[in-house]
């Protein structure tokens, strides 16, 4: 006998709106830590924060890609499929949202959809589950959304992530947007953010 | 009280997700027009269907909404959109700029400086700044991709050649964060400087043209100009006739058929607030005592 499927948002309209506003604030104000409190209990190893973002934004028009850690647990794809209706794709370049449970195993930048010069919006949003938004390598950036340079230090991060960010900015307006999802909080580095010189 | 039978804020959840994804892309690529599947709304195109869809997608139960039409809270467009969200979302509404968390606007930016806790949603008729110079979407899209904005400079130059100055007074093109040239919607150019380095997030929705774009907070927004013809905003010879405000955008009101006219604040909340504080313009009348004594005057 199979176990019952864990529930999704209790209040679809208002929960999705809350998650979206937190994400919107995070992207509009890069590096700022935005609290996200929702009592979602998705199947492990999917974290409540990754799950909230998927439930809020993924659907039949916005496919998901799961990293190996998430993909190796069938209950994750099953839960996401049931609650969002989003296809789970095997090629990250076809995904609107890439859910990355183990940031150290992040695929190279060009594995994702980077958009085109004419449609830079046709790109993947990469959501990284991190343990904390503090204590890691300091990513010091400036650009839209920041009155002065801001610093975000998520951990863990992939090796050479600073190079990845620099490459990503070089592609502008193409590129991906990074969202960092720690327990109870989100932060973001959209493609518009530029690493400052001393970083 | 909100109407039953509609989802919160009218739009279905699938539509909101689609609009929200477009908004997030717009924020990440400041000034770039993100295509979106604009829906038919229960109001005609030209009445703010783009702004309404953006507002519906970001609105939460705790938000306080203000809607202005040419700076005014009490003209038809503003009243009907405010009522629409009162009925479909049951949210609190206000006319006070400082009380609002979301301000939907048709063609003005409030005189009161905005804060980090506010979102400004613009209703946009024609989002493509190059459209009247190049009618083909395939071409304007390529020009944006190449950041080739020579056409726009030629247009401004032709203004100078013909009129001696840049004669564009509204929908004055801006460059966002040094990359995309953007139409700030038909706001008077007086409001352009308010977009630069603004603490509030600015979102733009064009319903008929199916585009969403954004200016994140604290983003460089530069009005296009030339070294020898620098950008300058409109100035007015006299202050507001009702509240005596200087350095605000004024509307001209014709009073009779003998050339009588007055100039008053376009931003009604700003004007009322100032009059409440005791500022008096040259043409401000005094209410008869019978009315003020009745206790129902708005002063």
PDB file of C-alpha atoms in Angstrom, chain A residues 4-196:
ATOM      1  CA  UNK A   4      -0.611   9.200   1.212  1.00  0.00           C
ATOM      2  CA  UNK A   5       0.757  12.124  -0.785  1.00  0.00           C
ATOM      3  CA  UNK A   6       1.922  15.031   1.392  1.00  0.00           C
ATOM      4  CA  UNK A   7      -0.256  18.099   0.982  1.00  0.00           C
ATOM      5  CA  UNK A   8       0.672  21.268  -0.921  1.00  0.00           C
ATOM      6  CA  UNK A   9      -0.279  24.864  -0.139  1.00  0.00           C
ATOM      7  CA  UNK A  10      -3.165  25.054   2.333  1.00  0.00           C
ATOM      8  CA  UNK A  11      -4.463  28.211   0.726  1.00  0.00           C
ATOM      9  CA  UNK A  12      -3.422  28.142  -2.923  1.00  0.00           C
ATOM     10  CA  UNK A  13      -4.085  31.791  -3.756  1.00  0.00           C
ATOM     11  CA  UNK A  14      -2.649  33.451  -0.672  1.00  0.00           C
ATOM     12  CA  UNK A  15       0.272  31.090  -0.041  1.00  0.00           C
ATOM     13  CA  UNK A  16       1.435  31.400  -3.661  1.00  0.00           C
ATOM     14  CA  UNK A  17       1.143  35.181  -3.429  1.00  0.00           C
ATOM     15  CA  UNK A  18       3.225  35.291  -0.252  1.00  0.00           C
ATOM     16  CA  UNK A  19       5.991  33.157  -1.732  1.00  0.00           C
ATOM     17  CA  UNK A  20       5.966  35.228  -4.919  1.00  0.00           C
ATOM     18  CA  UNK A  21       6.231  38.544  -3.044  1.00  0.00           C
ATOM     19  CA  UNK A  22       9.187  37.231  -1.055  1.00  0.00           C
ATOM     20  CA  UNK A  23      10.851  36.160  -4.311  1.00  0.00           C
ATOM     21  CA  UNK A  24       9.999  39.468  -5.976  1.00  0.00           C
ATOM     22  CA  UNK A  25      11.543  41.404  -3.090  1.00  0.00           C
ATOM     23  CA  UNK A  26      14.604  39.138  -3.137  1.00  0.00           C
ATOM     24  CA  UNK A  27      15.179  39.713  -6.864  1.00  0.00           C
ATOM     25  CA  UNK A  28      14.353  43.415  -6.690  1.00  0.00           C
ATOM     26  CA  UNK A  29      16.833  43.885  -3.827  1.00  0.00           C
ATOM     27  CA  UNK A  30      19.709  41.488  -4.534  1.00  0.00           C
ATOM     28  CA  UNK A  31      21.669  40.094  -1.545  1.00  0.00           C
ATOM     29  CA  UNK A  32      18.969  41.077   0.963  1.00  0.00           C
ATOM     30  CA  UNK A  33      17.723  38.198   3.097  1.00  0.00           C
ATOM     31  CA  UNK A  34      13.936  37.833   2.829  1.00  0.00           C
ATOM     32  CA  UNK A  35      12.185  35.695   5.458  1.00  0.00           C
ATOM     33  CA  UNK A  36       9.903  32.978   4.099  1.00  0.00           C
ATOM     34  CA  UNK A  37       7.692  31.205   6.608  1.00  0.00           C
ATOM     35  CA  UNK A  38       5.404  28.443   5.355  1.00  0.00           C
ATOM     36  CA  UNK A  39       4.628  25.156   7.034  1.00  0.00           C
ATOM     37  CA  UNK A  40       5.054  22.961   3.989  1.00  0.00           C
ATOM     38  CA  UNK A  41       6.305  19.392   4.523  1.00  0.00           C
ATOM     39  CA  UNK A  42       7.371  18.051   1.140  1.00  0.00           C
ATOM     40  CA  UNK A  43       8.987  14.626   0.699  1.00  0.00           C
ATOM     41  CA  UNK A  44      12.714  14.618   1.551  1.00  0.00           C
ATOM     42  CA  UNK A  45      15.190  15.600   0.294  1.00  0.00           C
ATOM     43  CA  UNK A  46      13.086  18.410  -1.213  1.00  0.00           C
ATOM     44  CA  UNK A  47      13.300  21.373   1.180  1.00  0.00           C
ATOM     45  CA  UNK A  48      10.185  23.391   2.102  1.00  0.00           C
ATOM     46  CA  UNK A  49      11.722  26.477   0.448  1.00  0.00           C
ATOM     47  CA  UNK A  50      12.434  24.758  -2.884  1.00  0.00           C
ATOM     48  CA  UNK A  51       8.982  23.223  -2.703  1.00  0.00           C
ATOM     49  CA  UNK A  52       7.311  26.606  -2.043  1.00  0.00           C
ATOM     50  CA  UNK A  53       8.981  28.204  -5.038  1.00  0.00           C
ATOM     51  CA  UNK A  54       7.978  25.302  -7.286  1.00  0.00           C
ATOM     52  CA  UNK A  55       4.385  25.382  -6.053  1.00  0.00           C
ATOM     53  CA  UNK A  56       4.176  29.149  -6.463  1.00  0.00           C
ATOM     54  CA  UNK A  57       5.584  29.398  -9.977  1.00  0.00           C
ATOM     55  CA  UNK A  58       5.871  26.074 -11.828  1.00  0.00           C
ATOM     56  CA  UNK A  59       3.054  24.682 -13.962  1.00  0.00           C
ATOM     57  CA  UNK A  60       2.443  23.029 -17.328  1.00  0.00           C
ATOM     58  CA  UNK A  61       4.058  26.049 -19.041  1.00  0.00           C
ATOM     59  CA  UNK A  62       7.052  26.213 -16.692  1.00  0.00           C
ATOM     60  CA  UNK A  63       8.950  22.907 -16.524  1.00  0.00           C
ATOM     61  CA  UNK A  64      11.142  21.876 -13.619  1.00  0.00           C
ATOM     62  CA  UNK A  65      14.579  20.282 -13.647  1.00  0.00           C
ATOM     63  CA  UNK A  66      15.752  18.350 -10.594  1.00  0.00           C
ATOM     64  CA  UNK A  67      19.378  17.766  -9.699  1.00  0.00           C
ATOM     65  CA  UNK A  68      20.642  14.265  -9.061  1.00  0.00           C
ATOM     66  CA  UNK A  69      19.939  14.386  -5.329  1.00  0.00           C
ATOM     67  CA  UNK A  70      16.293  15.310  -5.873  1.00  0.00           C
ATOM     68  CA  UNK A  71      15.911  13.166  -8.981  1.00  0.00           C
ATOM     69  CA  UNK A  72      17.071  10.019  -7.214  1.00  0.00           C
ATOM     70  CA  UNK A  73      14.048  10.097  -4.921  1.00  0.00           C
ATOM     71  CA  UNK A  74      10.910   9.303  -6.991  1.00  0.00           C
ATOM     72  CA  UNK A  75       8.585  10.741  -4.342  1.00  0.00           C
ATOM     73  CA  UNK A  76       9.928  14.232  -5.088  1.00  0.00           C
ATOM     74  CA  UNK A  77       9.000  14.242  -8.780  1.00  0.00           C
ATOM     75  CA  UNK A  78       5.710  12.578  -7.930  1.00  0.00           C
ATOM     76  CA  UNK A  79       4.828  15.229  -5.356  1.00  0.00           C
ATOM     77  CA  UNK A  80       5.890  18.116  -7.602  1.00  0.00           C
ATOM     78  CA  UNK A  81       4.075  16.613 -10.574  1.00  0.00           C
ATOM     79  CA  UNK A  82       0.853  16.191  -8.636  1.00  0.00           C
ATOM     80  CA  UNK A  83       0.807  19.644  -7.063  1.00  0.00           C
ATOM     81  CA  UNK A  84       2.146  21.759  -9.935  1.00  0.00           C
ATOM     82  CA  UNK A  85       1.354  19.825 -13.111  1.00  0.00           C
ATOM     83  CA  UNK A  86       4.785  20.892 -14.341  1.00  0.00           C
ATOM     84  CA  UNK A  87       6.745  18.497 -16.541  1.00  0.00           C
ATOM     85  CA  UNK A  88       9.981  17.357 -14.919  1.00  0.00           C
ATOM     86  CA  UNK A  89      12.571  17.550 -17.693  1.00  0.00           C
ATOM     87  CA  UNK A  90      15.900  15.747 -17.877  1.00  0.00           C
ATOM     88  CA  UNK A  91      17.678  18.531 -19.809  1.00  0.00           C
ATOM     89  CA  UNK A  92      18.243  21.629 -17.635  1.00  0.00           C
ATOM     90  CA  UNK A  93      18.173  23.776 -20.792  1.00  0.00           C
ATOM     91  CA  UNK A  94      14.452  23.001 -21.130  1.00  0.00           C
ATOM     92  CA  UNK A  95      13.605  24.051 -17.588  1.00  0.00           C
ATOM     93  CA  UNK A  96      12.024  27.293 -16.419  1.00  0.00           C
ATOM     94  CA  UNK A  97      13.164  26.480 -12.890  1.00  0.00           C
ATOM     95  CA  UNK A  98      16.086  24.277 -11.905  1.00  0.00           C
ATOM     96  CA  UNK A  99      15.859  22.946  -8.360  1.00  0.00           C
ATOM     97  CA  UNK A 100      19.320  22.226  -6.999  1.00  0.00           C
ATOM     98  CA  UNK A 101      19.457  20.393  -3.663  1.00  0.00           C
ATOM     99  CA  UNK A 102      23.230  19.967  -3.712  1.00  0.00           C
ATOM    100  CA  UNK A 103      24.824  23.234  -4.904  1.00  0.00           C
ATOM    101  CA  UNK A 104      28.262  21.600  -5.054  1.00  0.00           C
ATOM    102  CA  UNK A 105      26.996  19.528  -7.974  1.00  0.00           C
ATOM    103  CA  UNK A 106      25.634  22.517  -9.916  1.00  0.00           C
ATOM    104  CA  UNK A 107      25.938  21.878 -13.675  1.00  0.00           C
ATOM    105  CA  UNK A 108      27.995  24.380 -15.684  1.00  0.00           C
ATOM    106  CA  UNK A 109      26.265  27.622 -16.634  1.00  0.00           C
ATOM    107  CA  UNK A 110      25.815  26.702 -20.286  1.00  0.00           C
ATOM    108  CA  UNK A 111      23.820  23.595 -19.345  1.00  0.00           C
ATOM    109  CA  UNK A 112      20.887  25.906 -18.561  1.00  0.00           C
ATOM    110  CA  UNK A 113      18.733  27.966 -20.885  1.00  0.00           C
ATOM    111  CA  UNK A 114      20.466  31.334 -21.135  1.00  0.00           C
ATOM    112  CA  UNK A 115      17.890  33.091 -23.305  1.00  0.00           C
ATOM    113  CA  UNK A 116      18.691  34.749 -26.615  1.00  0.00           C
ATOM    114  CA  UNK A 117      19.807  38.296 -27.365  1.00  0.00           C
ATOM    115  CA  UNK A 118      16.289  39.038 -28.599  1.00  0.00           C
ATOM    116  CA  UNK A 119      14.448  37.057 -25.912  1.00  0.00           C
ATOM    117  CA  UNK A 120      16.734  37.076 -22.872  1.00  0.00           C
ATOM    118  CA  UNK A 121      13.738  36.154 -20.704  1.00  0.00           C
ATOM    119  CA  UNK A 122      13.707  32.627 -22.135  1.00  0.00           C
ATOM    120  CA  UNK A 123      16.146  31.463 -19.517  1.00  0.00           C
ATOM    121  CA  UNK A 124      16.279  29.129 -16.533  1.00  0.00           C
ATOM    122  CA  UNK A 125      15.926  30.396 -12.986  1.00  0.00           C
ATOM    123  CA  UNK A 126      18.348  28.393 -10.839  1.00  0.00           C
ATOM    124  CA  UNK A 127      17.163  27.760  -7.280  1.00  0.00           C
ATOM    125  CA  UNK A 128      19.912  26.538  -4.960  1.00  0.00           C
ATOM    126  CA  UNK A 129      19.111  24.979  -1.599  1.00  0.00           C
ATOM    127  CA  UNK A 130      21.762  26.228   0.815  1.00  0.00           C
ATOM    128  CA  UNK A 131      22.287  25.564   4.498  1.00  0.00           C
ATOM    129  CA  UNK A 132      22.743  29.201   5.347  1.00  0.00           C
ATOM    130  CA  UNK A 133      22.839  32.610   3.688  1.00  0.00           C
ATOM    131  CA  UNK A 134      25.772  33.569   5.904  1.00  0.00           C
ATOM    132  CA  UNK A 135      29.215  32.210   6.532  1.00  0.00           C
ATOM    133  CA  UNK A 136      30.167  31.183   3.006  1.00  0.00           C
ATOM    134  CA  UNK A 137      32.292  32.853   0.359  1.00  0.00           C
ATOM    135  CA  UNK A 138      31.415  36.547   0.312  1.00  0.00           C
ATOM    136  CA  UNK A 139      29.784  37.535  -2.979  1.00  0.00           C
ATOM    137  CA  UNK A 140      30.014  41.312  -3.153  1.00  0.00           C
ATOM    138  CA  UNK A 141      27.860  42.847  -5.871  1.00  0.00           C
ATOM    139  CA  UNK A 142      26.435  46.133  -7.069  1.00  0.00           C
ATOM    140  CA  UNK A 143      23.804  47.057  -9.627  1.00  0.00           C
ATOM    141  CA  UNK A 144      20.044  47.556  -9.896  1.00  0.00           C
ATOM    142  CA  UNK A 145      18.198  47.142  -6.606  1.00  0.00           C
ATOM    143  CA  UNK A 146      21.180  48.127  -4.495  1.00  0.00           C
ATOM    144  CA  UNK A 147      21.695  51.639  -3.110  1.00  0.00           C
ATOM    145  CA  UNK A 148      25.252  50.562  -2.230  1.00  0.00           C
ATOM    146  CA  UNK A 149      27.216  47.341  -2.825  1.00  0.00           C
ATOM    147  CA  UNK A 150      25.752  44.370  -0.981  1.00  0.00           C
ATOM    148  CA  UNK A 151      27.260  41.121   0.204  1.00  0.00           C
ATOM    149  CA  UNK A 152      25.724  37.668   0.254  1.00  0.00           C
ATOM    150  CA  UNK A 153      27.626  34.690   1.699  1.00  0.00           C
ATOM    151  CA  UNK A 154      25.564  31.572   1.077  1.00  0.00           C
ATOM    152  CA  UNK A 155      26.993  28.178   1.939  1.00  0.00           C
ATOM    153  CA  UNK A 156      27.601  25.676   0.508  1.00  0.00           C
ATOM    154  CA  UNK A 157      28.334  26.902  -3.005  1.00  0.00           C
ATOM    155  CA  UNK A 158      29.857  25.189  -6.039  1.00  0.00           C
ATOM    156  CA  UNK A 159      33.597  25.597  -6.532  1.00  0.00           C
ATOM    157  CA  UNK A 160      34.587  28.686  -8.497  1.00  0.00           C
ATOM    158  CA  UNK A 161      31.093  30.138  -8.135  1.00  0.00           C
ATOM    159  CA  UNK A 162      32.504  33.647  -8.396  1.00  0.00           C
ATOM    160  CA  UNK A 163      33.715  32.777 -11.902  1.00  0.00           C
ATOM    161  CA  UNK A 164      30.245  31.463 -12.726  1.00  0.00           C
ATOM    162  CA  UNK A 165      28.693  34.749 -11.579  1.00  0.00           C
ATOM    163  CA  UNK A 166      31.219  36.741 -13.589  1.00  0.00           C
ATOM    164  CA  UNK A 167      30.566  34.656 -16.710  1.00  0.00           C
ATOM    165  CA  UNK A 168      26.840  35.038 -16.166  1.00  0.00           C
ATOM    166  CA  UNK A 169      27.093  38.827 -16.014  1.00  0.00           C
ATOM    167  CA  UNK A 170      29.260  38.868 -19.143  1.00  0.00           C
ATOM    168  CA  UNK A 171      26.338  37.325 -21.031  1.00  0.00           C
ATOM    169  CA  UNK A 172      23.949  40.123 -20.013  1.00  0.00           C
ATOM    170  CA  UNK A 173      21.097  40.555 -20.968  1.00  0.00           C
ATOM    171  CA  UNK A 174      21.288  36.780 -21.435  1.00  0.00           C
ATOM    172  CA  UNK A 175      22.050  34.613 -18.438  1.00  0.00           C
ATOM    173  CA  UNK A 176      20.361  32.901 -15.523  1.00  0.00           C
ATOM    174  CA  UNK A 177      19.037  34.299 -12.259  1.00  0.00           C
ATOM    175  CA  UNK A 178      20.159  32.645  -9.023  1.00  0.00           C
ATOM    176  CA  UNK A 179      17.923  32.181  -6.010  1.00  0.00           C
ATOM    177  CA  UNK A 180      19.389  30.926  -2.751  1.00  0.00           C
ATOM    178  CA  UNK A 181      16.929  29.116  -0.504  1.00  0.00           C
ATOM    179  CA  UNK A 182      18.040  28.578   3.083  1.00  0.00           C
ATOM    180  CA  UNK A 183      15.787  27.283   5.860  1.00  0.00           C
ATOM    181  CA  UNK A 184      13.240  30.052   6.440  1.00  0.00           C
ATOM    182  CA  UNK A 185      14.739  32.648   4.085  1.00  0.00           C
ATOM    183  CA  UNK A 186      15.501  33.499   0.459  1.00  0.00           C
ATOM    184  CA  UNK A 187      18.031  35.738  -1.249  1.00  0.00           C
ATOM    185  CA  UNK A 188      18.794  36.278  -4.918  1.00  0.00           C
ATOM    186  CA  UNK A 189      21.426  37.348  -7.391  1.00  0.00           C
ATOM    187  CA  UNK A 190      19.702  38.268 -10.649  1.00  0.00           C
ATOM    188  CA  UNK A 191      21.789  38.497 -13.809  1.00  0.00           C
ATOM    189  CA  UNK A 192      21.782  42.298 -13.481  1.00  0.00           C
ATOM    190  CA  UNK A 193      24.059  42.132 -10.406  1.00  0.00           C
ATOM    191  CA  UNK A 194      27.738  42.888 -11.039  1.00  0.00           C
ATOM    192  CA  UNK A 195      30.585  41.617  -8.881  1.00  0.00           C
ATOM    193  CA  UNK A 196      32.486  44.528  -7.422  1.00  0.00           C
TER     194      UNK A 196
END
